[in-house]
C-alpha atoms as an extended CHARMM CRD file, in Angstrom:
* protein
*
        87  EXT
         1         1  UNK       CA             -1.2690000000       -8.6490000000        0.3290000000  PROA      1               0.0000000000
         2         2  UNK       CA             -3.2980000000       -6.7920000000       -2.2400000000  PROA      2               0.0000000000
         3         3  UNK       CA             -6.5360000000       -6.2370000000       -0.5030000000  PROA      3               0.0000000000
         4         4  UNK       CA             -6.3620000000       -2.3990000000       -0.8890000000  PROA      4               0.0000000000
         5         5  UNK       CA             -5.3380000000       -3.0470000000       -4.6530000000  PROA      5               0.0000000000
         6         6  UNK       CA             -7.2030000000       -0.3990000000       -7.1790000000  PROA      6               0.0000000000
         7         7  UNK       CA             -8.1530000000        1.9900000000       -4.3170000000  PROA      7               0.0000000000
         8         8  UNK       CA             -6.9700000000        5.2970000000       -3.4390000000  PROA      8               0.0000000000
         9         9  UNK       CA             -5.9360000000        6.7620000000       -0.0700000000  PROA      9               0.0000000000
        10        10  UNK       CA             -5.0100000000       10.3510000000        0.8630000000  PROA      10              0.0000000000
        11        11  UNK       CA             -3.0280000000       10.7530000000        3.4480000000  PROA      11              0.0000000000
        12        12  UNK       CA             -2.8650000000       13.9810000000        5.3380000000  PROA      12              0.0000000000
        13        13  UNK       CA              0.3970000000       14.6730000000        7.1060000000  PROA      13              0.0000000000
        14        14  UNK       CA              1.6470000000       12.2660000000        4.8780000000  PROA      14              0.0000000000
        15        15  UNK       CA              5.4250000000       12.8120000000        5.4500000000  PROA      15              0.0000000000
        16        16  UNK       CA              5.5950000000       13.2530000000        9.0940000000  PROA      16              0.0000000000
        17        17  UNK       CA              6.5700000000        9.8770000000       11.5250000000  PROA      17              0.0000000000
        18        18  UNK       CA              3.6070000000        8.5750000000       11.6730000000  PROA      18              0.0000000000
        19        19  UNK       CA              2.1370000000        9.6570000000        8.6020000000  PROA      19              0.0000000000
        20        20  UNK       CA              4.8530000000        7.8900000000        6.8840000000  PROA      20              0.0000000000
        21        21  UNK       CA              4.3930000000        4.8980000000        8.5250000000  PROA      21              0.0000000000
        22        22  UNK       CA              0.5530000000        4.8360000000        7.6110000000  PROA      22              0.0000000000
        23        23  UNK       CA              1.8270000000        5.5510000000        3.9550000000  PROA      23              0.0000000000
        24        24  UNK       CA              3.8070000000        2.5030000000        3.9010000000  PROA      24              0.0000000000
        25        25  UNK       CA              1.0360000000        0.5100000000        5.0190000000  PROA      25              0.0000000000
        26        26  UNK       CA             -0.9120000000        1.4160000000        2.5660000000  PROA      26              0.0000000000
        27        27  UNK       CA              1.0520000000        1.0710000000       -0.1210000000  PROA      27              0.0000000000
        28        28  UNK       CA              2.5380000000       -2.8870000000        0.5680000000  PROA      28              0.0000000000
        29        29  UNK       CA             -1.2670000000       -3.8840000000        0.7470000000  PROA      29              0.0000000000
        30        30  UNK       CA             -1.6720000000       -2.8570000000       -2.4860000000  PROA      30              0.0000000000
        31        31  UNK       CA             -3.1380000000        0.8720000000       -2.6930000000  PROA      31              0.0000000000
        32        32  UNK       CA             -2.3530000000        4.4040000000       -4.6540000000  PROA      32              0.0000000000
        33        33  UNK       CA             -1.4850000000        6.8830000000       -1.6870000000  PROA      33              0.0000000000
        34        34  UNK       CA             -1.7060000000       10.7630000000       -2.1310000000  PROA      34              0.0000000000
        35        35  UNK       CA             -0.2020000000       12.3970000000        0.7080000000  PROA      35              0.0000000000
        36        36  UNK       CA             -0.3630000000       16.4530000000        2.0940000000  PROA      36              0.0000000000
        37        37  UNK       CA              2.5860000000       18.0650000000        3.5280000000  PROA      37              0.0000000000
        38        38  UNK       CA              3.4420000000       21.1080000000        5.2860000000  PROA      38              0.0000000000
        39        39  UNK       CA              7.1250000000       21.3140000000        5.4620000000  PROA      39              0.0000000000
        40        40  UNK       CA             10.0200000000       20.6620000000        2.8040000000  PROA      40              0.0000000000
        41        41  UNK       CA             11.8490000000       18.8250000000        5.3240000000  PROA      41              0.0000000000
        42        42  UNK       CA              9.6390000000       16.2810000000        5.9970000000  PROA      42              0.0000000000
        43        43  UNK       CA              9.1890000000       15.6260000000        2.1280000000  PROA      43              0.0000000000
        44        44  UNK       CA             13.1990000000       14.8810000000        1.5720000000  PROA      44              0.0000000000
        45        45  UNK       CA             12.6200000000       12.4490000000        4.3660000000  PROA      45              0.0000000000
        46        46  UNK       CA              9.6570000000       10.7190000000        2.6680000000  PROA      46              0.0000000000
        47        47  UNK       CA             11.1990000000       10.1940000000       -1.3240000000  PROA      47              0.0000000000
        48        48  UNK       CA             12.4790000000        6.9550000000       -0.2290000000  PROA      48              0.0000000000
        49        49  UNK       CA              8.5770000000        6.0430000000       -0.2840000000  PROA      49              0.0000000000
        50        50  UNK       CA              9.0950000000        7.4690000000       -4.0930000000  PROA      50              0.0000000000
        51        51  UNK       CA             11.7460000000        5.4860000000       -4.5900000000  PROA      51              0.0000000000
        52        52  UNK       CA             10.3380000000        2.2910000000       -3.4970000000  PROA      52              0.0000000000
        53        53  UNK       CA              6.4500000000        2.7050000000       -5.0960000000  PROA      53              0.0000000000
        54        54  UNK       CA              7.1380000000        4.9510000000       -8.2060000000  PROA      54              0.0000000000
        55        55  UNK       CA              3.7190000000        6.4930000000       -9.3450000000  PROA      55              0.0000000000
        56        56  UNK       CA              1.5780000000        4.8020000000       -6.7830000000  PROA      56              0.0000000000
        57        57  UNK       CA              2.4390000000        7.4940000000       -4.1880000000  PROA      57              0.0000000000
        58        58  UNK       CA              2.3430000000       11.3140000000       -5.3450000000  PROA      58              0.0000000000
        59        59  UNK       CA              3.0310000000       14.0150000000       -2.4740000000  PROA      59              0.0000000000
        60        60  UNK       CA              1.2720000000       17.5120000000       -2.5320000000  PROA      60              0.0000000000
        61        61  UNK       CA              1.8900000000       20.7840000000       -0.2080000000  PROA      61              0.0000000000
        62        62  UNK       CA             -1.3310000000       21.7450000000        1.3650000000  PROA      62              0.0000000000
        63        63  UNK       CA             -2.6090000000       22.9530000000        4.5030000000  PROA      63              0.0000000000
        64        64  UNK       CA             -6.2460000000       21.2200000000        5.0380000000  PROA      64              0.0000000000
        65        65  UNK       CA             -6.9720000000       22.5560000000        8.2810000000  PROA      65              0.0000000000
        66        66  UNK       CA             -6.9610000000       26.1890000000        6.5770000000  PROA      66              0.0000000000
        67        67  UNK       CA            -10.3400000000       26.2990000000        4.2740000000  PROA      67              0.0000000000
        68        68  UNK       CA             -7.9690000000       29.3510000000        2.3560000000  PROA      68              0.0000000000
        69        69  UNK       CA             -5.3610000000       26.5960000000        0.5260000000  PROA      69              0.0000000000
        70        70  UNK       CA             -7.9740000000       24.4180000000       -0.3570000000  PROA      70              0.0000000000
        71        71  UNK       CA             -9.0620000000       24.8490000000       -3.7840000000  PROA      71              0.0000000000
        72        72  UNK       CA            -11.7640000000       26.9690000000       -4.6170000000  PROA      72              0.0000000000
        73        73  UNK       CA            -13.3650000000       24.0770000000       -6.7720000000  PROA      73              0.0000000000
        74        74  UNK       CA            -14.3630000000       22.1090000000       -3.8320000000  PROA      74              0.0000000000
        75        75  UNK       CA            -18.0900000000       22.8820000000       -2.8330000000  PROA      75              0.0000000000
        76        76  UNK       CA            -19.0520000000       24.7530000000        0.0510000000  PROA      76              0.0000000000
        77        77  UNK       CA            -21.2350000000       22.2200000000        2.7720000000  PROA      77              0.0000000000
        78        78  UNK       CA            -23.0480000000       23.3570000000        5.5020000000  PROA      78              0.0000000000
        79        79  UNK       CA            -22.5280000000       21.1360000000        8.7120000000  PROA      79              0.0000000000
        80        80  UNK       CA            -25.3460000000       18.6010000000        9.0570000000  PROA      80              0.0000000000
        81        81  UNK       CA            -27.8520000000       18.4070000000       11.9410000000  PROA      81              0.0000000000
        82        82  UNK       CA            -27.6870000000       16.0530000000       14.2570000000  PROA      82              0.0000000000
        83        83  UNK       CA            -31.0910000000       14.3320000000       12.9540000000  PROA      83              0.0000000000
        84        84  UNK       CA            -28.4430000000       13.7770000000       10.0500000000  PROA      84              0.0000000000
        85        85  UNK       CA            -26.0810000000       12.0800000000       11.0520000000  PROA      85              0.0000000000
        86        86  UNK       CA            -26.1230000000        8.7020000000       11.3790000000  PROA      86              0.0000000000
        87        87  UNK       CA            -22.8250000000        7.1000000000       12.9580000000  PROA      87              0.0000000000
């Protein structure tokens, strides 16, 4: 079950229930997970993950709904129009 094998996933909310669950997932089909957390509890929960996948899953403490803790590196985009958007 490697069809995810060489790609990379990031997972936001990694460590909470079903955030975890998605991780897994993700990880027996073959993939490299990074995941975003919020609190420390839900991290000591999710090192089993660790445990089990070594380097392929690395965990990270951010808040991504909060422009402030992203990093300043990303660039700024605009929304796009409707007449843009095409899905």
């Amino acid at each position: 079950m490697n069809q995810l094998m060489g790609r990379t996933a990031i997972v936001t909310g990694g460590t909470g229930a079903l955030g975890r669950a998605v991780t897994f997932e993700l990880l027996t089909r073959g993939a490299n997970v990074m995941c975003t957390y919020l609190k420390d509890e839900e991290l000591d929960a999710s090192f089993a993950l660790r445990q089990s996948f070594g380097d392929r899953v690395v965990f990270g403490k951010a808040d991504v709904a909060r422009r402030r803790t992203s990093p300043s590196s990303y660039p700024k985009r605009r929304r796009p129009s409707r007449a843009s958007t095409y899905w």
